[in-house]
mmCIF file of C-alpha atoms in Angstrom:
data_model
loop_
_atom_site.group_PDB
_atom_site.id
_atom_site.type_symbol
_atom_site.label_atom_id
_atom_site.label_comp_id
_atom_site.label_asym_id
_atom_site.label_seq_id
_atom_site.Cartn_x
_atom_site.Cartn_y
_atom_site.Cartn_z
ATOM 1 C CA UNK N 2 0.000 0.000 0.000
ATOM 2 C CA UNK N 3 2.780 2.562 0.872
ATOM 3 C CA UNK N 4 4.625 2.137 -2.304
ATOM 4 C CA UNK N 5 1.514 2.492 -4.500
ATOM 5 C CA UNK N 6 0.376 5.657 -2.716
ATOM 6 C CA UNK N 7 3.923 6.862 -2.930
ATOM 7 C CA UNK N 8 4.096 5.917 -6.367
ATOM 8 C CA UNK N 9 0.785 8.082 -6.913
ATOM 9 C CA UNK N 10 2.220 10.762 -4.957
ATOM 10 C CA UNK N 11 4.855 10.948 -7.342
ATOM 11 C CA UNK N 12 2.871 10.727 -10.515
ATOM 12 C CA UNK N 13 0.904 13.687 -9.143
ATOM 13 C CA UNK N 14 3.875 15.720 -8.234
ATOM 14 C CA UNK N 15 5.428 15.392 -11.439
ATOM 15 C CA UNK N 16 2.266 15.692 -13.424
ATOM 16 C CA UNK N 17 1.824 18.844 -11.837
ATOM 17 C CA UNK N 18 5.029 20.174 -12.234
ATOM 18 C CA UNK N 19 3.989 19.647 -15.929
ATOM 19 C CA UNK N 20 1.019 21.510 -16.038
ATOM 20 C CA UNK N 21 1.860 24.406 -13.842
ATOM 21 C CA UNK N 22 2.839 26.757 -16.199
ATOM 22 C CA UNK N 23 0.583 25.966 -18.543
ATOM 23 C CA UNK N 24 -2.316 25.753 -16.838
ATOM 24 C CA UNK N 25 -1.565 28.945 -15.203
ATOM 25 C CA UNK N 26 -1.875 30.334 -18.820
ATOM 26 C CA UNK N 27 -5.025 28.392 -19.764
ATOM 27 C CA UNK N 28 -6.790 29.387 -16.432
ATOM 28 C CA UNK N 29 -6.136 33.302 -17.075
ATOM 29 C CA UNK N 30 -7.006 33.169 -20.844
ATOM 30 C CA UNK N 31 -10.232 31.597 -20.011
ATOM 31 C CA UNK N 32 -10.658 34.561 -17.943
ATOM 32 C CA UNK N 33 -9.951 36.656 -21.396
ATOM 33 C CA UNK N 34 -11.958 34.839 -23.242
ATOM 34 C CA UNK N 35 -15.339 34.937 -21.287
ATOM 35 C CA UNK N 36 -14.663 38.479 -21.427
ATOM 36 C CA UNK N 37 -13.555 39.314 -24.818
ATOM 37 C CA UNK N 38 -15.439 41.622 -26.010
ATOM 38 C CA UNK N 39 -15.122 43.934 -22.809
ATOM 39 C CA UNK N 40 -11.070 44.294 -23.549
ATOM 40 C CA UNK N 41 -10.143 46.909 -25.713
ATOM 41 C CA UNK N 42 -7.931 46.482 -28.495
ATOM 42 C CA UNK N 43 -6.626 48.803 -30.934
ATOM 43 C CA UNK N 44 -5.613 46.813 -34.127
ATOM 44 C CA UNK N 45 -2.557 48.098 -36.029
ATOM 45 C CA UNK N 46 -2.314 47.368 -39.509
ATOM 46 C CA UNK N 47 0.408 47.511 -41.678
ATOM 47 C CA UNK N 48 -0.120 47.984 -45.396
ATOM 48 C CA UNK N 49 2.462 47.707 -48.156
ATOM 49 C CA UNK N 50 1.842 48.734 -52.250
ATOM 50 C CA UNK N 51 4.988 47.933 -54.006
ATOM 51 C CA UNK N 52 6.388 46.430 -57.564
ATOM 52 C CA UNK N 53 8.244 43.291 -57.368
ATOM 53 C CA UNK N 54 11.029 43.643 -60.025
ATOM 54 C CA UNK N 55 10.148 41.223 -63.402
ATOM 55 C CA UNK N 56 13.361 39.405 -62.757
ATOM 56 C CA UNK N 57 12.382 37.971 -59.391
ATOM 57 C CA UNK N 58 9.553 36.748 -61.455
ATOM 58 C CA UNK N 59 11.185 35.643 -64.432
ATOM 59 C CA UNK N 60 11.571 32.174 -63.242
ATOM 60 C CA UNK N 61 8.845 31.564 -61.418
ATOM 61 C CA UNK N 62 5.794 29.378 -63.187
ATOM 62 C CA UNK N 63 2.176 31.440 -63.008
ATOM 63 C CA UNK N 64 -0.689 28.693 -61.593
ATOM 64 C CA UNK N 65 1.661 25.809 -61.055
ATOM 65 C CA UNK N 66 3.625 26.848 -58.060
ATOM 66 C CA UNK N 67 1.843 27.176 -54.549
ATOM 67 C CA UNK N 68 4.400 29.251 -52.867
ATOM 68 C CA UNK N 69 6.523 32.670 -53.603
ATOM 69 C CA UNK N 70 9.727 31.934 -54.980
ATOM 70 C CA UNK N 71 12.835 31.805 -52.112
ATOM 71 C CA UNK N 72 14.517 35.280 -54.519
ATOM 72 C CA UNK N 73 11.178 36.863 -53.813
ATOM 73 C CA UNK N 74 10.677 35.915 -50.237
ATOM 74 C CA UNK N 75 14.327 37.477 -49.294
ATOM 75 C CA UNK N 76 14.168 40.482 -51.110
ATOM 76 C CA UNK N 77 10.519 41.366 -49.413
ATOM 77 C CA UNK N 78 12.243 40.356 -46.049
ATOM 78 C CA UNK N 79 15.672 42.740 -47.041
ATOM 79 C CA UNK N 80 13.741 45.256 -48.923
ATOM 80 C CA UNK N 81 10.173 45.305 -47.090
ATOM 81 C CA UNK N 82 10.279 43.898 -43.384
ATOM 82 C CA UNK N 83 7.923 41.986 -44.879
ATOM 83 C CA UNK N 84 8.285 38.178 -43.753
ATOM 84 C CA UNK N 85 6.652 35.603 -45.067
ATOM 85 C CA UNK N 86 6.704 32.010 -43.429
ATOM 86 C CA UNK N 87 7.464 28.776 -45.969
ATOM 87 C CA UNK N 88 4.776 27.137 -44.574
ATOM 88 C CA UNK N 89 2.307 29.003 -45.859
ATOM 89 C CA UNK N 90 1.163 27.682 -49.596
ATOM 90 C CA UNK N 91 -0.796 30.492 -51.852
ATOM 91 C CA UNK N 92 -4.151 30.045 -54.593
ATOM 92 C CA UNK N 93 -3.834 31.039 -58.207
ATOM 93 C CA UNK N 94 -6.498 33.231 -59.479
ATOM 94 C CA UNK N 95 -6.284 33.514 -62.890
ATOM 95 C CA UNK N 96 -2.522 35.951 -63.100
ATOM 96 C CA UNK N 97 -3.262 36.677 -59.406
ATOM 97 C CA UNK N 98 -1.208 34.747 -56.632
ATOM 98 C CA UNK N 99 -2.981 35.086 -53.116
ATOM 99 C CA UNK N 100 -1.331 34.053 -49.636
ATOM 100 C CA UNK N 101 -3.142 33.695 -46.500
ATOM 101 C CA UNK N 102 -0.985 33.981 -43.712
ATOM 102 C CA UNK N 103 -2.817 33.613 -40.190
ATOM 103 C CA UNK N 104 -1.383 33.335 -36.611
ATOM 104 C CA UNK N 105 -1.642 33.641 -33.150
ATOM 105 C CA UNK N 106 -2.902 37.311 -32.026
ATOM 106 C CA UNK N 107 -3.096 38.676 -35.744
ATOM 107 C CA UNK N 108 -3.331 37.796 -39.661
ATOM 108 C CA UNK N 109 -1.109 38.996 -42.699
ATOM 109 C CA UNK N 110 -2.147 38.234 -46.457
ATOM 110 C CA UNK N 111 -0.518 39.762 -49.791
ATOM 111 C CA UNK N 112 -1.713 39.950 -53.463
ATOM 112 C CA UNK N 113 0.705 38.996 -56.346
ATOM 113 C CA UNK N 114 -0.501 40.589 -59.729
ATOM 114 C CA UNK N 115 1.997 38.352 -61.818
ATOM 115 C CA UNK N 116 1.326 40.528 -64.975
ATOM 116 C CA UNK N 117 2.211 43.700 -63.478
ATOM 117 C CA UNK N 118 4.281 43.442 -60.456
ATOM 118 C CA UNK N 119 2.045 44.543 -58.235
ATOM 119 C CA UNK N 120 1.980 43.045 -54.420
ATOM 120 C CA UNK N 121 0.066 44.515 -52.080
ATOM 121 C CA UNK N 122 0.421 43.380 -48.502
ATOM 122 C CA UNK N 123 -1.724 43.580 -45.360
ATOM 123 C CA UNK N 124 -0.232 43.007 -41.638
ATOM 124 C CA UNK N 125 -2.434 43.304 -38.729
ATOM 125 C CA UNK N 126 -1.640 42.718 -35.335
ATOM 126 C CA UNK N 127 -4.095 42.206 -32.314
ATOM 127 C CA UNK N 128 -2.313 42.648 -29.649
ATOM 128 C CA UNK N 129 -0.891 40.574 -26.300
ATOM 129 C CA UNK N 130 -4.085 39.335 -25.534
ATOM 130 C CA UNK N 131 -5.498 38.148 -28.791
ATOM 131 C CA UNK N 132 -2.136 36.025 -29.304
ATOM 132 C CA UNK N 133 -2.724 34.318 -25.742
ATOM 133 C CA UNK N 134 -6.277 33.622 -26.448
ATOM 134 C CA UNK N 135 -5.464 32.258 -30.036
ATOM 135 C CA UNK N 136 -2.939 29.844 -28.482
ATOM 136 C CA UNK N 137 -5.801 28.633 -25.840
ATOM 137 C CA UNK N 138 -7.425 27.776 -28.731
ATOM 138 C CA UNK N 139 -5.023 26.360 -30.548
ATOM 139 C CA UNK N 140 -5.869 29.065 -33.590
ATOM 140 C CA UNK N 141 -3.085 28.882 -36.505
ATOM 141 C CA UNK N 142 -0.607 27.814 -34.084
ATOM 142 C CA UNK N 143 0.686 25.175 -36.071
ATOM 143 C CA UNK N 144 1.570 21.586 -35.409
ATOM 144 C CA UNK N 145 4.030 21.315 -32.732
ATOM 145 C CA UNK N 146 1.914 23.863 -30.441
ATOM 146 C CA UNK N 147 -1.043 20.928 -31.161
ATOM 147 C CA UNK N 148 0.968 18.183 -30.090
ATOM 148 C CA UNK N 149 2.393 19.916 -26.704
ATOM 149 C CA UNK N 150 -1.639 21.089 -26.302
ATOM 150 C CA UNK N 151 -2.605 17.383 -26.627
ATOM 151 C CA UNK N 152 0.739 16.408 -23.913
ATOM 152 C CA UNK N 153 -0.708 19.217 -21.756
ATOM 153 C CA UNK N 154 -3.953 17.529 -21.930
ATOM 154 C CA UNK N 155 -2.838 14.191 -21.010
ATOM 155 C CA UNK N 156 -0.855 15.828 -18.455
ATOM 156 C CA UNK N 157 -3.675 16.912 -16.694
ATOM 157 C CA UNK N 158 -5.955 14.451 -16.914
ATOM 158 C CA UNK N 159 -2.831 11.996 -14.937
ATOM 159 C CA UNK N 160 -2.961 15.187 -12.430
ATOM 160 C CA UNK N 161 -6.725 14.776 -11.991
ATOM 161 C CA UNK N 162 -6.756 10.974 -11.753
ATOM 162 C CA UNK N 163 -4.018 10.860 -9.132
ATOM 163 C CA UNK N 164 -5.425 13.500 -7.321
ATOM 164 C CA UNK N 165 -8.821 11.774 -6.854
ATOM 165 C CA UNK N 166 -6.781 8.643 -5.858
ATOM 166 C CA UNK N 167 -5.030 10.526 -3.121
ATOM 167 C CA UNK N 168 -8.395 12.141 -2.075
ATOM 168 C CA UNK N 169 -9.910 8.736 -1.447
ATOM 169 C CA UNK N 170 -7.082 7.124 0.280
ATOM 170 C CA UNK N 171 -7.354 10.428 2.344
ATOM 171 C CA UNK N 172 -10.960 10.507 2.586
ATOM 172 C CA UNK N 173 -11.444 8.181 5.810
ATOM 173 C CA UNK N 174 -9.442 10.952 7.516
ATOM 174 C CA UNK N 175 -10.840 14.137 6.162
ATOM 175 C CA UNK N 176 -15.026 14.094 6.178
ATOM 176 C CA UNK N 177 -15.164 17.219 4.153
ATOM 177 C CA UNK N 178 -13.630 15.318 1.236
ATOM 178 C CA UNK N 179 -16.355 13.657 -0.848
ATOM 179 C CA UNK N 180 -18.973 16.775 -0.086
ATOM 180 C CA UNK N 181 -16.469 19.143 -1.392
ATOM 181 C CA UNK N 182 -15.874 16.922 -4.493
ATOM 182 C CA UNK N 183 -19.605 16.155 -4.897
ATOM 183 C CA UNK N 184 -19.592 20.446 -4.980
ATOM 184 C CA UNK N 185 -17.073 20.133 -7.752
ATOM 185 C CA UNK N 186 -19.744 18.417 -9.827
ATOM 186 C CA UNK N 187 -23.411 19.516 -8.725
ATOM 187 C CA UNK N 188 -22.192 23.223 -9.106
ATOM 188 C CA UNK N 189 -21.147 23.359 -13.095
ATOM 189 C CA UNK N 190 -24.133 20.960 -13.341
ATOM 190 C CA UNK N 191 -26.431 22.595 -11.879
ATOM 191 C CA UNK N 192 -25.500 25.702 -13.665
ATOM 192 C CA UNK N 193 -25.638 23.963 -17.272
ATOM 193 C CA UNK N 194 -28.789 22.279 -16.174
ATOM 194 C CA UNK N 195 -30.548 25.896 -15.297
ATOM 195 C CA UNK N 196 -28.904 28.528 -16.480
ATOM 196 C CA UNK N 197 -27.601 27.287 -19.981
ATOM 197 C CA UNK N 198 -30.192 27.249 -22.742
#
């Protein structure tokens, strides 16, 4: 009996040394998010008009190719600030190229008129806040922040299981411990149940 409760013991403490941080951040986001729309936030956007030179283009095949050309890429990076991540893949339109480029907290997209030259670029930026919130959600966050969301997740549900196992080795001992717990579930119910519809 002592090992397995100490072997508990330890699967809790290290689960929950796990979790900490991050469930620090999920619990105050939640907070953001149930009150979205009271926060403030000032956009800024950043807008760009400019004309590619034809011989970054020169090379690169209209309608066949899903992403800007590595020439173009650097020189909108050198010349522009303008930084555009490889993951991203673009949709022909006809001459036009178009590249949706979403993240946490903000958005960019530009417009490639292949004909002309013409790109025209759109940054906007949502703040702190909207960048926390996006990554509670998991919101163009990419693959590796899914898979640590999904280790976070089984994370805490090892915190939660070991934790009630402790509780009712412990509950013989402390008579508070299966009312408080049964408070842990009649409240959310309870408000679902009524106050939900």
């Amino acid at each position: 009996m002592g090992f397995s409760v100490g072997t508990v013991r330890q699967w809790h403490w290290v689960s929950s040394a796990i979790c900490l941080a991050a469930m620090l951040l999920f619990a105050i986001t939640g907070i953001t998010l149930n009150h979205a729309a009271e926060i403030s936030a000032e956009p800024q956007v950043i807008s760009y008009e400019v004309t590619v030179p034809a011989p970054l283009l020169a090379h690169w095949l209209p309608e066949t190719e899903p992403q800007l050309p590595a020439n173009l890429v650097q020189w909108l990076a050198e010349e522009h600030q303008i930084q555009v991540p490889r993951r991203h893949s673009g949709e022909w339109d006809g001459g036009e190229f178009y590249l949706a480029m979403p993240r946490p907290g903000g958005d960019a997209w530009l417009s490639l008129d292949t004909d002309s030259g013409e790109l025209i670029y759109e940054d906007t930026d949502r703040g702190w806040i909207a960048y926390l919130n996006d990554l509670h959600k998991g919101r163009d966050s990419g693959p590796v922040w899914k898979w640590f969301l999904d280790i976070f997740a089984a994370a805490c549900v090892v915190f939660c299981l070991t934790g009630f196992w402790l509780l009712w080795q412990q509950s013989p001992r402390r008579p508070s411990t299966w009312p408080l717990t049964a408070l842990g579930i009649v409240i959310p119910l309870v408000i679902a149940l009524v106050f939900i519809h």
